[in-house]
JSON list of C-alpha atoms and ligand atoms in Angstrom, two decimals:
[
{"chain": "A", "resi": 1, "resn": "UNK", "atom": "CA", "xyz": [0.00, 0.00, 0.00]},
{"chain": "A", "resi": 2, "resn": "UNK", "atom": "CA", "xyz": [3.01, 2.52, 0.94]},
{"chain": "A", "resi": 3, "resn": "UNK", "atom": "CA", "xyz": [4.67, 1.03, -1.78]},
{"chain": "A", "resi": 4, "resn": "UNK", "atom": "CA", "xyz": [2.07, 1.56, -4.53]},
{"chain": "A", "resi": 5, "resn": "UNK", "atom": "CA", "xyz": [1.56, 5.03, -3.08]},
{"chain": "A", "resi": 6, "resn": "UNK", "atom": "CA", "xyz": [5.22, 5.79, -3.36]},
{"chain": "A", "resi": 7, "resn": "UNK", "atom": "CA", "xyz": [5.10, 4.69, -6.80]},
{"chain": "A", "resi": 8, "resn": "UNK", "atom": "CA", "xyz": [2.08, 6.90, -7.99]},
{"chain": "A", "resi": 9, "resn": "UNK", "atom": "CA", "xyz": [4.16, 9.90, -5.93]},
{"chain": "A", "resi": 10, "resn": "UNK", "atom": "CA", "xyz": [7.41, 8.87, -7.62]},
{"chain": "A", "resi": 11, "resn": "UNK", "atom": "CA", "xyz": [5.27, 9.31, -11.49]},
{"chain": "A", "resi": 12, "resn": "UNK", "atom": "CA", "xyz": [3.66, 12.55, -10.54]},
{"chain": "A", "resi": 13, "resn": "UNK", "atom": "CA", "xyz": [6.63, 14.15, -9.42]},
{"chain": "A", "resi": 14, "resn": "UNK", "atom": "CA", "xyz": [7.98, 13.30, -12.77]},
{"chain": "A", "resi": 15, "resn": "UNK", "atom": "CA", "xyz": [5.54, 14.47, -14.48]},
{"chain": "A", "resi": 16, "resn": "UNK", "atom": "CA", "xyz": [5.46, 17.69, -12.94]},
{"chain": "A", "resi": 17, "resn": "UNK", "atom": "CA", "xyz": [8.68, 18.75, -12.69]},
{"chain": "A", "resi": 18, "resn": "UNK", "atom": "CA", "xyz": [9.27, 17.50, -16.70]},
{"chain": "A", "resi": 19, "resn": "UNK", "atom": "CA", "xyz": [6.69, 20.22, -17.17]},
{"chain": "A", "resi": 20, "resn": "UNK", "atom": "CA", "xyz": [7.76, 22.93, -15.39]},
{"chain": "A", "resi": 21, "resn": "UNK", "atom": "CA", "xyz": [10.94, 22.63, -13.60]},
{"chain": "A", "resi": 22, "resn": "UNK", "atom": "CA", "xyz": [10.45, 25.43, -11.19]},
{"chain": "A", "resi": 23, "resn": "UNK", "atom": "CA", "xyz": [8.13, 23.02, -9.54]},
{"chain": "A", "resi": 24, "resn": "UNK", "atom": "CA", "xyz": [11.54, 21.27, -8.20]},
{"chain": "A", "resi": 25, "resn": "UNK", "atom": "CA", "xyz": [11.26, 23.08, -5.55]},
{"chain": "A", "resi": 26, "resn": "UNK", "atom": "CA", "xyz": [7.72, 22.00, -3.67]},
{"chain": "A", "resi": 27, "resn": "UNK", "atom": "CA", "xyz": [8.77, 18.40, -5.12]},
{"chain": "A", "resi": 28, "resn": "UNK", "atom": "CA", "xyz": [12.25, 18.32, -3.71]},
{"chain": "A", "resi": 29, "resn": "UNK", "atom": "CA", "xyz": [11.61, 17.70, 0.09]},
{"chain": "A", "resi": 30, "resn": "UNK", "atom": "CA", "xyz": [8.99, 15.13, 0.23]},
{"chain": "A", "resi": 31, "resn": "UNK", "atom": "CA", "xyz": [10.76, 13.54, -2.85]},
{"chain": "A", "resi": 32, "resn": "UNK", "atom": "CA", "xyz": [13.80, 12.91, -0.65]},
{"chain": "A", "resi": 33, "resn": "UNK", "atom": "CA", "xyz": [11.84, 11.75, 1.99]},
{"chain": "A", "resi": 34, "resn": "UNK", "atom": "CA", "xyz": [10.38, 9.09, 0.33]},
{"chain": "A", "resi": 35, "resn": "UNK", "atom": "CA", "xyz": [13.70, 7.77, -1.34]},
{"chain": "A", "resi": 36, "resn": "UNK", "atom": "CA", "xyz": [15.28, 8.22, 2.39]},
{"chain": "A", "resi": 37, "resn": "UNK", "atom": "CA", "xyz": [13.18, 6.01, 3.13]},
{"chain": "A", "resi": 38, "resn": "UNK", "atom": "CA", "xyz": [13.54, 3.55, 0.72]},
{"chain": "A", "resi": 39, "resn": "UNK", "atom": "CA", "xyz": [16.98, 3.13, 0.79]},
{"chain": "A", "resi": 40, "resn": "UNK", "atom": "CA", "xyz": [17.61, 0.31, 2.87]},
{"chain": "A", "resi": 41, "resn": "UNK", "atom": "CA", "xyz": [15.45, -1.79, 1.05]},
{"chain": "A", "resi": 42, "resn": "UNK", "atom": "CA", "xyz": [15.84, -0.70, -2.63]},
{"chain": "A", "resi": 43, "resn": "UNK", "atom": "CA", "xyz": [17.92, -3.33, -4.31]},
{"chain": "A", "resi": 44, "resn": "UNK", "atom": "CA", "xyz": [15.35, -6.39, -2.72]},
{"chain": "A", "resi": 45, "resn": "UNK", "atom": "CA", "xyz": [12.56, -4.05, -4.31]},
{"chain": "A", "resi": 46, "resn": "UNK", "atom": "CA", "xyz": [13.61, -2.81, -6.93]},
{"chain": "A", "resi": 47, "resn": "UNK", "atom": "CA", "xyz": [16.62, -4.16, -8.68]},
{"chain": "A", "resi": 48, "resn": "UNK", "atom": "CA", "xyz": [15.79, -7.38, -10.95]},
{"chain": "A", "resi": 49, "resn": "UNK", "atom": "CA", "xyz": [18.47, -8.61, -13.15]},
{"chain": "A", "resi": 50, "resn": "UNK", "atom": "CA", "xyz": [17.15, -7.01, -15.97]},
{"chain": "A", "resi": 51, "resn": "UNK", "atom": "CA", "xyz": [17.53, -3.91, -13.75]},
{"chain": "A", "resi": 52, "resn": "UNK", "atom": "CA", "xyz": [21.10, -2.12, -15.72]},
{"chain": "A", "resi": 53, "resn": "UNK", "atom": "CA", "xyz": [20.48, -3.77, -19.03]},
{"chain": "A", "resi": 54, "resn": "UNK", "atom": "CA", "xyz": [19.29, -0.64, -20.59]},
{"chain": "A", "resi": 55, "resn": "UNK", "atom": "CA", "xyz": [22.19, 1.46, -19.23]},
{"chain": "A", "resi": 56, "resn": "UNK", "atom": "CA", "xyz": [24.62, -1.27, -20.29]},
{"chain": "A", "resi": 57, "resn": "UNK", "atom": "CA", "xyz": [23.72, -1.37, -23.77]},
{"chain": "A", "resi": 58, "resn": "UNK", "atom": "CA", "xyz": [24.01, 2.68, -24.23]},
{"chain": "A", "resi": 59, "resn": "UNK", "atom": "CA", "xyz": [27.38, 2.00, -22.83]},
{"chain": "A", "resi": 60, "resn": "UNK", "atom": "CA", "xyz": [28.23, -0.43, -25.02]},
{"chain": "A", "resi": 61, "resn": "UNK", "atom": "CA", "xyz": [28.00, 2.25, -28.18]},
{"chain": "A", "resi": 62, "resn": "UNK", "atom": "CA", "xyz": [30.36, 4.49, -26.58]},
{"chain": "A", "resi": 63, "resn": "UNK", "atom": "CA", "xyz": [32.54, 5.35, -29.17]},
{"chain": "A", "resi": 64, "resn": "UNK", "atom": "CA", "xyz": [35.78, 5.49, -26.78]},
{"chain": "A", "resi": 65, "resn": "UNK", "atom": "CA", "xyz": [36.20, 5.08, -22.89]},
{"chain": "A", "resi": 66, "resn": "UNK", "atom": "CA", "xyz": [35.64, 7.81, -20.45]},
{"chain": "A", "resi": 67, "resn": "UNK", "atom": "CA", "xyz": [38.03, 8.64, -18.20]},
{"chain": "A", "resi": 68, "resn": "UNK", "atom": "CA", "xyz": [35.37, 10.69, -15.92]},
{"chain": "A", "resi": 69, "resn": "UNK", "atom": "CA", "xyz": [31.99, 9.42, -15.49]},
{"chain": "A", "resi": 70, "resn": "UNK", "atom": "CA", "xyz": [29.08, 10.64, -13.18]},
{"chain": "A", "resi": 71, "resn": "UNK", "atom": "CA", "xyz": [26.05, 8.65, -12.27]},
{"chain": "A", "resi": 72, "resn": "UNK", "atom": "CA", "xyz": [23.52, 10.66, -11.53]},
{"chain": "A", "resi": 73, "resn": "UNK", "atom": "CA", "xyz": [20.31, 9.85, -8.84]},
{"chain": "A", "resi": 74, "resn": "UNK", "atom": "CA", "xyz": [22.74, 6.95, -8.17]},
{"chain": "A", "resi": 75, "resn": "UNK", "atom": "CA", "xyz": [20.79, 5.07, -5.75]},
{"chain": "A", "resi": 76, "resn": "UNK", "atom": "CA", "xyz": [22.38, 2.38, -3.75]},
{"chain": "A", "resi": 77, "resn": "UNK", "atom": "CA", "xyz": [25.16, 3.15, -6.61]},
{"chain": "A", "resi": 78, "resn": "UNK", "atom": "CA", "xyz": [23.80, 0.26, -9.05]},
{"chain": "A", "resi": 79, "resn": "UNK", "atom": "CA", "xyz": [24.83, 2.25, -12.34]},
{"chain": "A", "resi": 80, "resn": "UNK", "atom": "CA", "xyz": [27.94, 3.70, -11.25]},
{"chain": "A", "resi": 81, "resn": "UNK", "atom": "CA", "xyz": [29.62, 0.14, -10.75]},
{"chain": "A", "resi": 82, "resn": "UNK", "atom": "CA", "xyz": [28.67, -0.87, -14.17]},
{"chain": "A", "resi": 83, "resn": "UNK", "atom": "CA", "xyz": [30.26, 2.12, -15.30]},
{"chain": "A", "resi": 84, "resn": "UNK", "atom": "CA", "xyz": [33.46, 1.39, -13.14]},
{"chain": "A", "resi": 85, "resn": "UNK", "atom": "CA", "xyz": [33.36, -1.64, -14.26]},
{"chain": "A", "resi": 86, "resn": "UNK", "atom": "CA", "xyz": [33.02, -1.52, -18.47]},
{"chain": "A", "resi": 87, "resn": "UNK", "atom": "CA", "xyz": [35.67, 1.32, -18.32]},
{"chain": "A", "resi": 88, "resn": "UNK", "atom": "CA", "xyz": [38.16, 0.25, -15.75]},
{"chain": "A", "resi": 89, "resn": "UNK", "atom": "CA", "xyz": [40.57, 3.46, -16.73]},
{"chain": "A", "resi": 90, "resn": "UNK", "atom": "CA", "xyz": [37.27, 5.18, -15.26]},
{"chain": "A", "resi": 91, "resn": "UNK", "atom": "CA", "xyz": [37.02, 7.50, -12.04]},
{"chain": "A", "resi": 92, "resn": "UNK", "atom": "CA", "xyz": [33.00, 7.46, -11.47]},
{"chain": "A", "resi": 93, "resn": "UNK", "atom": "CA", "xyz": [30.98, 9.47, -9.16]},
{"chain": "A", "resi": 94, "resn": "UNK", "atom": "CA", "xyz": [27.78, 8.49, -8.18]},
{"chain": "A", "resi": 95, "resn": "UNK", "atom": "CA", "xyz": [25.46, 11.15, -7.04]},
{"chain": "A", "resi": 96, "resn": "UNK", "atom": "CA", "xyz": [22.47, 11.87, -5.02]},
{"chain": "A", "resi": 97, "resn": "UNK", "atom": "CA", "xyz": [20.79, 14.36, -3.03]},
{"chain": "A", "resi": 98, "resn": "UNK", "atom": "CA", "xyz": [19.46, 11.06, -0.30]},
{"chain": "A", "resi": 99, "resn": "UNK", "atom": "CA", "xyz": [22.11, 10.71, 2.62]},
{"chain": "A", "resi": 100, "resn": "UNK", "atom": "CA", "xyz": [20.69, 7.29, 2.80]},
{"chain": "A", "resi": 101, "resn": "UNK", "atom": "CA", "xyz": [20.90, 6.31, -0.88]},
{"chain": "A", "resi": 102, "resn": "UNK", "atom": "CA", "xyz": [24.58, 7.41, -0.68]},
{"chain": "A", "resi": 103, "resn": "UNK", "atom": "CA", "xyz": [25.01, 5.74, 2.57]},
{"chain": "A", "resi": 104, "resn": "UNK", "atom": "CA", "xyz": [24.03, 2.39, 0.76]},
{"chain": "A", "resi": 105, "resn": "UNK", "atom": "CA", "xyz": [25.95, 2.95, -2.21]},
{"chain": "A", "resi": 106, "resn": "UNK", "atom": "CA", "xyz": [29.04, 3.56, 0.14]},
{"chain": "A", "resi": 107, "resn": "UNK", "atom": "CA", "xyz": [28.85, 0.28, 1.44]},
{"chain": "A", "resi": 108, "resn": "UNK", "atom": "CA", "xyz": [28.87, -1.21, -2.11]},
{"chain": "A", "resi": 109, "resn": "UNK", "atom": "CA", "xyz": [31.48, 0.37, -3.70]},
{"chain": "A", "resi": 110, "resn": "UNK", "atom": "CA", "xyz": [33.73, -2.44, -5.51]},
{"chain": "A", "resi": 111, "resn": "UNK", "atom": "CA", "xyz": [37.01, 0.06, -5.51]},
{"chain": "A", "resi": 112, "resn": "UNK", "atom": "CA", "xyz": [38.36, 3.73, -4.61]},
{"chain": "A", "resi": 113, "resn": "UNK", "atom": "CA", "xyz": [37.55, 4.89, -8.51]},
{"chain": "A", "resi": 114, "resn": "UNK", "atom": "CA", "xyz": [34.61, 5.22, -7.53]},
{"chain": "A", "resi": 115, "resn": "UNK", "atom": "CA", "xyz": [33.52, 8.02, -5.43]},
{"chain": "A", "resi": 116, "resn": "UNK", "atom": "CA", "xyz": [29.82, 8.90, -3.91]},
{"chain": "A", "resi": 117, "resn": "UNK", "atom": "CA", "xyz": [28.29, 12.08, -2.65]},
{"chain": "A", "resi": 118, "resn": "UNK", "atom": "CA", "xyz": [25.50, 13.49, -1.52]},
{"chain": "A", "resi": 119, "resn": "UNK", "atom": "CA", "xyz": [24.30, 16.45, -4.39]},
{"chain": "A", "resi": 120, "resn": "UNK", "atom": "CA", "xyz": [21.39, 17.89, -6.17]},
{"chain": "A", "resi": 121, "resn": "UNK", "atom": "CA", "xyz": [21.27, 17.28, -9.70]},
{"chain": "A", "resi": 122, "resn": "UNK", "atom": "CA", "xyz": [19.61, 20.69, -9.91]},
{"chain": "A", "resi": 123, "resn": "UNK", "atom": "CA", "xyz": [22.26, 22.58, -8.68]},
{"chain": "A", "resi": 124, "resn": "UNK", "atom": "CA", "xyz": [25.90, 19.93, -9.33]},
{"chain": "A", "resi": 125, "resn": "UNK", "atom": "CA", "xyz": [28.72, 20.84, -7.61]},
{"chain": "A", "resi": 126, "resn": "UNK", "atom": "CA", "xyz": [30.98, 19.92, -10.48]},
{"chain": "A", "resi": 127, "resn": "UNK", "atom": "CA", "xyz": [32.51, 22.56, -13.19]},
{"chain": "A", "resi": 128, "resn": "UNK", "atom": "CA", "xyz": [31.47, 23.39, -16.32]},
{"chain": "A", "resi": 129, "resn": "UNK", "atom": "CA", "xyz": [32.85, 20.30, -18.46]},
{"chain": "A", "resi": 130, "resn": "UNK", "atom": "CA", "xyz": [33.96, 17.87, -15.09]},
{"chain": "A", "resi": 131, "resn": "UNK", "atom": "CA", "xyz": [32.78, 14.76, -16.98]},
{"chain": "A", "resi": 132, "resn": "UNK", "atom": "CA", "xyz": [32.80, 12.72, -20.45]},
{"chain": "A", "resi": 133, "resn": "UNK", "atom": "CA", "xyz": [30.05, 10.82, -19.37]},
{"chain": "A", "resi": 134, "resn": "UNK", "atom": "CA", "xyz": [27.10, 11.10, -17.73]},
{"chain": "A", "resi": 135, "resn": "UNK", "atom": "CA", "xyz": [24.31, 8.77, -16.97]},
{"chain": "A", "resi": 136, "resn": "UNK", "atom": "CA", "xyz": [21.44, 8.60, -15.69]},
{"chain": "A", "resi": 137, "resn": "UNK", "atom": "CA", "xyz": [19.55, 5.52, -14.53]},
{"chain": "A", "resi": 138, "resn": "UNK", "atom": "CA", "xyz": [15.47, 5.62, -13.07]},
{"chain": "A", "resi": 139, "resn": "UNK", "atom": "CA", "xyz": [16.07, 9.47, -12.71]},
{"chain": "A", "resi": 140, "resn": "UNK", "atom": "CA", "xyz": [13.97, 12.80, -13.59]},
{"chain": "A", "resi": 141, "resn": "UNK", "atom": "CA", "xyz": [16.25, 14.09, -16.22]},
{"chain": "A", "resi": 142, "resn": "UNK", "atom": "CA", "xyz": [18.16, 17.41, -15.03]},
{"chain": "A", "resi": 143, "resn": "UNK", "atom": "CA", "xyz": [18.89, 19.01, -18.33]},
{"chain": "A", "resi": 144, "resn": "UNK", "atom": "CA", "xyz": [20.65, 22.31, -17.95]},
{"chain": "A", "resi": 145, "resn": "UNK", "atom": "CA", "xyz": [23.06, 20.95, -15.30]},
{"chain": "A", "resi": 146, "resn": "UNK", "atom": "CA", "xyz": [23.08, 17.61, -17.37]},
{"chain": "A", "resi": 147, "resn": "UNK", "atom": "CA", "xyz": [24.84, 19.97, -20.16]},
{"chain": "A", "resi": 148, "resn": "UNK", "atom": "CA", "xyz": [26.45, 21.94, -18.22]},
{"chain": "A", "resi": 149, "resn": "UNK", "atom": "CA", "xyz": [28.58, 18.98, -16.75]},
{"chain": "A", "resi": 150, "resn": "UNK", "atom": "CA", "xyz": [28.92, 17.32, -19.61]},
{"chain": "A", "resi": 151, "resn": "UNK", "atom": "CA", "xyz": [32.41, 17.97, -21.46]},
{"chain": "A", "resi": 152, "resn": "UNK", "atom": "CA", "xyz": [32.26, 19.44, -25.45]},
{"chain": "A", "resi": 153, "resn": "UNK", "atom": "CA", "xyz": [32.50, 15.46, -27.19]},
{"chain": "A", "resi": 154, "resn": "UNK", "atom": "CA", "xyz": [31.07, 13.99, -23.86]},
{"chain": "A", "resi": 155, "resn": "UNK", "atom": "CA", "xyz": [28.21, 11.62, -23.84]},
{"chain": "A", "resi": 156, "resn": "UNK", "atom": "CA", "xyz": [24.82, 11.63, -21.80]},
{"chain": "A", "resi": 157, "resn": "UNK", "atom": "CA", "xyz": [22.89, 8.32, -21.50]},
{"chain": "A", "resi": 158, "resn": "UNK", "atom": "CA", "xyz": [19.56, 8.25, -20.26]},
{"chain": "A", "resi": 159, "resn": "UNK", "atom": "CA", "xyz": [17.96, 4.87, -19.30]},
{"chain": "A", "resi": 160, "resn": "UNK", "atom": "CA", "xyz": [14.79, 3.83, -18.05]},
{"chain": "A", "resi": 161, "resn": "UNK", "atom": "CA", "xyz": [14.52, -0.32, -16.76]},
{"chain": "A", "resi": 162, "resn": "UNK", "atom": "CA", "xyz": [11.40, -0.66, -17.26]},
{"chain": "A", "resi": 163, "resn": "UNK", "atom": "CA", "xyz": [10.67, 1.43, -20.23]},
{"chain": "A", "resi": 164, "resn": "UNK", "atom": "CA", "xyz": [6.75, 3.25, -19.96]},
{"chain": "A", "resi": 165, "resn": "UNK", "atom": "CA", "xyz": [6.21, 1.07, -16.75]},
{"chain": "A", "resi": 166, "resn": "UNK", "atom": "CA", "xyz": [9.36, 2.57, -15.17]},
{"chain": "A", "resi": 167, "resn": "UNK", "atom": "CA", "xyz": [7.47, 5.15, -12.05]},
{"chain": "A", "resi": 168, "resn": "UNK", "atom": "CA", "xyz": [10.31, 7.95, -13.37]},
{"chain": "A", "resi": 169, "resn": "UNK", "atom": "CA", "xyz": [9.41, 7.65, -16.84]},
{"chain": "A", "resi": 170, "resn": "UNK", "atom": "CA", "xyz": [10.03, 10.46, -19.61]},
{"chain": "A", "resi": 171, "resn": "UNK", "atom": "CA", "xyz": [9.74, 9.69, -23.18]},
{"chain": "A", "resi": 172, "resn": "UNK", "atom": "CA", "xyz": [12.85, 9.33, -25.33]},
{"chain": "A", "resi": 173, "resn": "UNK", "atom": "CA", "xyz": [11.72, 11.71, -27.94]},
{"chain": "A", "resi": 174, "resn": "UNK", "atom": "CA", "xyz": [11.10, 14.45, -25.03]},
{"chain": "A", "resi": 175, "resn": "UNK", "atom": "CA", "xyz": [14.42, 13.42, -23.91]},
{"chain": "A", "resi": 176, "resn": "UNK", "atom": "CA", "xyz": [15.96, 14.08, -27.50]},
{"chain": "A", "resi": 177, "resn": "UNK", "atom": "CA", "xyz": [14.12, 17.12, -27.67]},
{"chain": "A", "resi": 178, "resn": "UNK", "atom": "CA", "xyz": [15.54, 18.74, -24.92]},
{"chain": "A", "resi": 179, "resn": "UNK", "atom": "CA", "xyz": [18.97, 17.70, -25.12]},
{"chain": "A", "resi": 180, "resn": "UNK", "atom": "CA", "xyz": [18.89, 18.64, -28.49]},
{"chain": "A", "resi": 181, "resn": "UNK", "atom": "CA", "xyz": [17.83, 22.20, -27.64]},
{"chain": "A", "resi": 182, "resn": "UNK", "atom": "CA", "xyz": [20.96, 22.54, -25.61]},
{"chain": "A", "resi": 183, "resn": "UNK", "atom": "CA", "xyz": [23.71, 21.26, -28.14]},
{"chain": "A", "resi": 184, "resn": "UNK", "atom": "CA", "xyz": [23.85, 17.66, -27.88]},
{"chain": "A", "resi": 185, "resn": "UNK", "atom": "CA", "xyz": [23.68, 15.54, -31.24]},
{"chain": "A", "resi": 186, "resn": "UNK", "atom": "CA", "xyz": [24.45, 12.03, -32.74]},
{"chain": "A", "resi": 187, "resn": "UNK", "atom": "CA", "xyz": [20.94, 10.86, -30.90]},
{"chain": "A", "resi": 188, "resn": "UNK", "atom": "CA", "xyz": [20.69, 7.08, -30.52]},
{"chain": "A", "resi": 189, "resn": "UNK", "atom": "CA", "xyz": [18.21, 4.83, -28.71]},
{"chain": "A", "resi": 190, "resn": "UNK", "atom": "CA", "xyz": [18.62, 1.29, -27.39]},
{"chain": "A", "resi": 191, "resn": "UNK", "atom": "CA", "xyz": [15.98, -1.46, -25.65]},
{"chain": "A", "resi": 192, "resn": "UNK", "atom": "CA", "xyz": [17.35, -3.92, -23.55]},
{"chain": "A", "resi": 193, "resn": "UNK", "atom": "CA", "xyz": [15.15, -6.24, -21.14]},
{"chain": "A", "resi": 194, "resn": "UNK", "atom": "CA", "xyz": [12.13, -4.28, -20.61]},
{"chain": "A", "resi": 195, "resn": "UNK", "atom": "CA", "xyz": [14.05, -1.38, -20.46]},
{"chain": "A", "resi": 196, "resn": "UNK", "atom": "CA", "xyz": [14.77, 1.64, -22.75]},
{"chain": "A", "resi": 197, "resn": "UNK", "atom": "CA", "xyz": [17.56, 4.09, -22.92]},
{"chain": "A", "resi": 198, "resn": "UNK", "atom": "CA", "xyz": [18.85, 7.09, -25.36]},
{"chain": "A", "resi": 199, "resn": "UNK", "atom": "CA", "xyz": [22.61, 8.15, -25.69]},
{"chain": "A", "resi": 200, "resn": "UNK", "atom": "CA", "xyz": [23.55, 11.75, -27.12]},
{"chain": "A", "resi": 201, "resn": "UNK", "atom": "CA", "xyz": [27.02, 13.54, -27.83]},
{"chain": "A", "resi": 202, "resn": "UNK", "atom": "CA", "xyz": [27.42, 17.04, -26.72]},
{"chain": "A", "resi": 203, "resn": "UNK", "atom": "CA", "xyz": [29.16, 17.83, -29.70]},
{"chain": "A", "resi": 204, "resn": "UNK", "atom": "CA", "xyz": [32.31, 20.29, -29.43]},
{"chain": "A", "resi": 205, "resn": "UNK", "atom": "CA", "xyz": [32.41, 23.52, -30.63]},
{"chain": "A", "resi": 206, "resn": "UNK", "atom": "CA", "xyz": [33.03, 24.73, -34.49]},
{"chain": "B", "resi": 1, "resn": "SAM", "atom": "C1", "xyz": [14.27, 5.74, -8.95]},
{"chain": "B", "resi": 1, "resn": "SAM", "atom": "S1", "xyz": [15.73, 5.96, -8.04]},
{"chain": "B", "resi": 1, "resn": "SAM", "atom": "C2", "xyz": [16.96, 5.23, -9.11]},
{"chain": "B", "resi": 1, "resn": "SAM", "atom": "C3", "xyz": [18.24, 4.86, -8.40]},
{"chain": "B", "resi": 1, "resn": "SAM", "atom": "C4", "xyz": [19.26, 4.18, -9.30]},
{"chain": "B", "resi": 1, "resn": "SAM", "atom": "N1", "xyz": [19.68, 5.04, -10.37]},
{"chain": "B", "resi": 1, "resn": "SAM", "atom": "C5", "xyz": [18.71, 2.90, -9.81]},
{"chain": "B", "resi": 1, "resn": "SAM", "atom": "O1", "xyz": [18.14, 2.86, -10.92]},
{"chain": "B", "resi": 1, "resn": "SAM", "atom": "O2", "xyz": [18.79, 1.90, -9.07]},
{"chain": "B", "resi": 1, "resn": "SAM", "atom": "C6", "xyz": [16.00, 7.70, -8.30]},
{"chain": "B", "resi": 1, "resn": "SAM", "atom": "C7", "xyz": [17.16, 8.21, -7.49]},
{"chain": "B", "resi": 1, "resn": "SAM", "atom": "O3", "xyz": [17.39, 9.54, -7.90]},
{"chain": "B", "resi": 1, "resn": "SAM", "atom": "C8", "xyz": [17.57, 10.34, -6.76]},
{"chain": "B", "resi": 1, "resn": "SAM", "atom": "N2", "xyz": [17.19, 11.70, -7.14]},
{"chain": "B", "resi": 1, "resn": "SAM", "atom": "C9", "xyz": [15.99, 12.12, -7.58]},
{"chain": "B", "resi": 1, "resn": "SAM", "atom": "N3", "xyz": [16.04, 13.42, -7.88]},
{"chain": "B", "resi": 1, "resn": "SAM", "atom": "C10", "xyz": [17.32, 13.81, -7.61]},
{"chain": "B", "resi": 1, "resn": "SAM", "atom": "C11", "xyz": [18.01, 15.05, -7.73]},
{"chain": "B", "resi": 1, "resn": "SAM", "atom": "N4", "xyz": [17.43, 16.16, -8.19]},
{"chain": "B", "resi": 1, "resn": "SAM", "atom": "N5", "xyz": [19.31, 15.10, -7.40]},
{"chain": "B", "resi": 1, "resn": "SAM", "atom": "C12", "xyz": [19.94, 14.01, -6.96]},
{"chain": "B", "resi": 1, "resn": "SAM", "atom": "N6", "xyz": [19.35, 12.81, -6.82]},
{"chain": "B", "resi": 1, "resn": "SAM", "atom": "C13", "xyz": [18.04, 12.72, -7.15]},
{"chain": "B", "resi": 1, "resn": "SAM", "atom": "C14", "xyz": [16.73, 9.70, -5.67]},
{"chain": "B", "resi": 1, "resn": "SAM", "atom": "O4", "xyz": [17.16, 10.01, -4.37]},
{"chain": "B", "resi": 1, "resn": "SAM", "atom": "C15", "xyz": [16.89, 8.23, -6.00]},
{"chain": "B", "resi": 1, "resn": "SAM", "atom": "O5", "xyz": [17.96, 7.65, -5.32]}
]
């Protein structure tokens, strides 16, 4: 019952913050609540095995390696060890604004190139151009600091593990659309279980 509620909270937020992200800020509190609480038990309730597939297959079309890769809303962390380790030259950060998502993740980290902290992906700590990649798994897409973050020739993948069903769900051609507006190109999508994801390039300048 929680659960289900949680869920339906989890899609509306979406929805209204895809729509008008100045609503961020009534979301943002309760939001972090509810993944606070969560934490503990999200892998047993969440992760299946066909849980990264989507993310994994974006990664596979990477055209080259990134040396510095951000997972952003990283949960208990799931996405930034499969980026840690496909690219094993790779220093990942996985970030989130729940203490107790990042306190989970902590306690899974499989090595010291990865690195997780507690942020808002409205408002990154991380300069202008900090990473080649960055990926987003289950996550309301953050677009401006998305781009911001992302180095000229970096790559953004945006993956979703359930596809529609996924409770933070955004279509891939709104997705496109908006990455588009702000400079990225070379737009591919990708299924994988019953999951979807979309890789762009934010192409360098002229
Ligand atoms: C649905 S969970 C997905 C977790 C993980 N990526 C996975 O798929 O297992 C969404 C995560 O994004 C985090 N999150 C949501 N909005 C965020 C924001 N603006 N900044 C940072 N983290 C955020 C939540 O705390 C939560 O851990």
């Amino acid at each position: 019952m929680i659960e289900a509620a949680r869920r339906r909270f989890a899609r509306l937020a979406t929805r209204l913050v895809v729509a008008r992200p100045g609503l961020w800020r009534v979301v943002r509190r309760p939001l972090t609540r509810v993944f606070d609480a969560i934490a503990p038990s999200w892998d047993d309730l969440r992760v299946t095995p066909q849980h990264l597939a989507p993310l994994d297959a974006a990664l596979a079309a990477l055209p080259g390696a990134p040396a510095r890769a951000l997972d952003l809303g990283t949960g208990t962390g799931g996405g930034a060890r499969l980026i840690a380790a496909r690219f094993p030259e790779a220093s990942v950060v996985g970030a989130d604004f729940s203490a107790a998502m990042i306190r989970e993740a902590r306690t899974r980290a499989t090595g010291d190139r990865e690195r997780y902290e507690v942020a808002d992906a409205t408002a990154l700590p991380y300069e202008d151009g900090a990473f080649d990649l960055v990926a987003q798994l289950n996550m309301i897409p953050v677009f401006d600091e998305v781009a911001r973050v992302t180095a000229p020739g970096g790559h953004v993948a945006m993956a979703f593990s359930r596809g529609p069903q996924t409770p933070i769900w955004v279509p891939l051609e709104r997705i496109q659309a908006e990455l588009e507006r702000r400079g990225f190109t070379h737009v591919a999508n990708f299924s994988a279980g019953a999951g979807l994801a979309l890789l762009a390039r934010r192409d360098p300048p002229a």
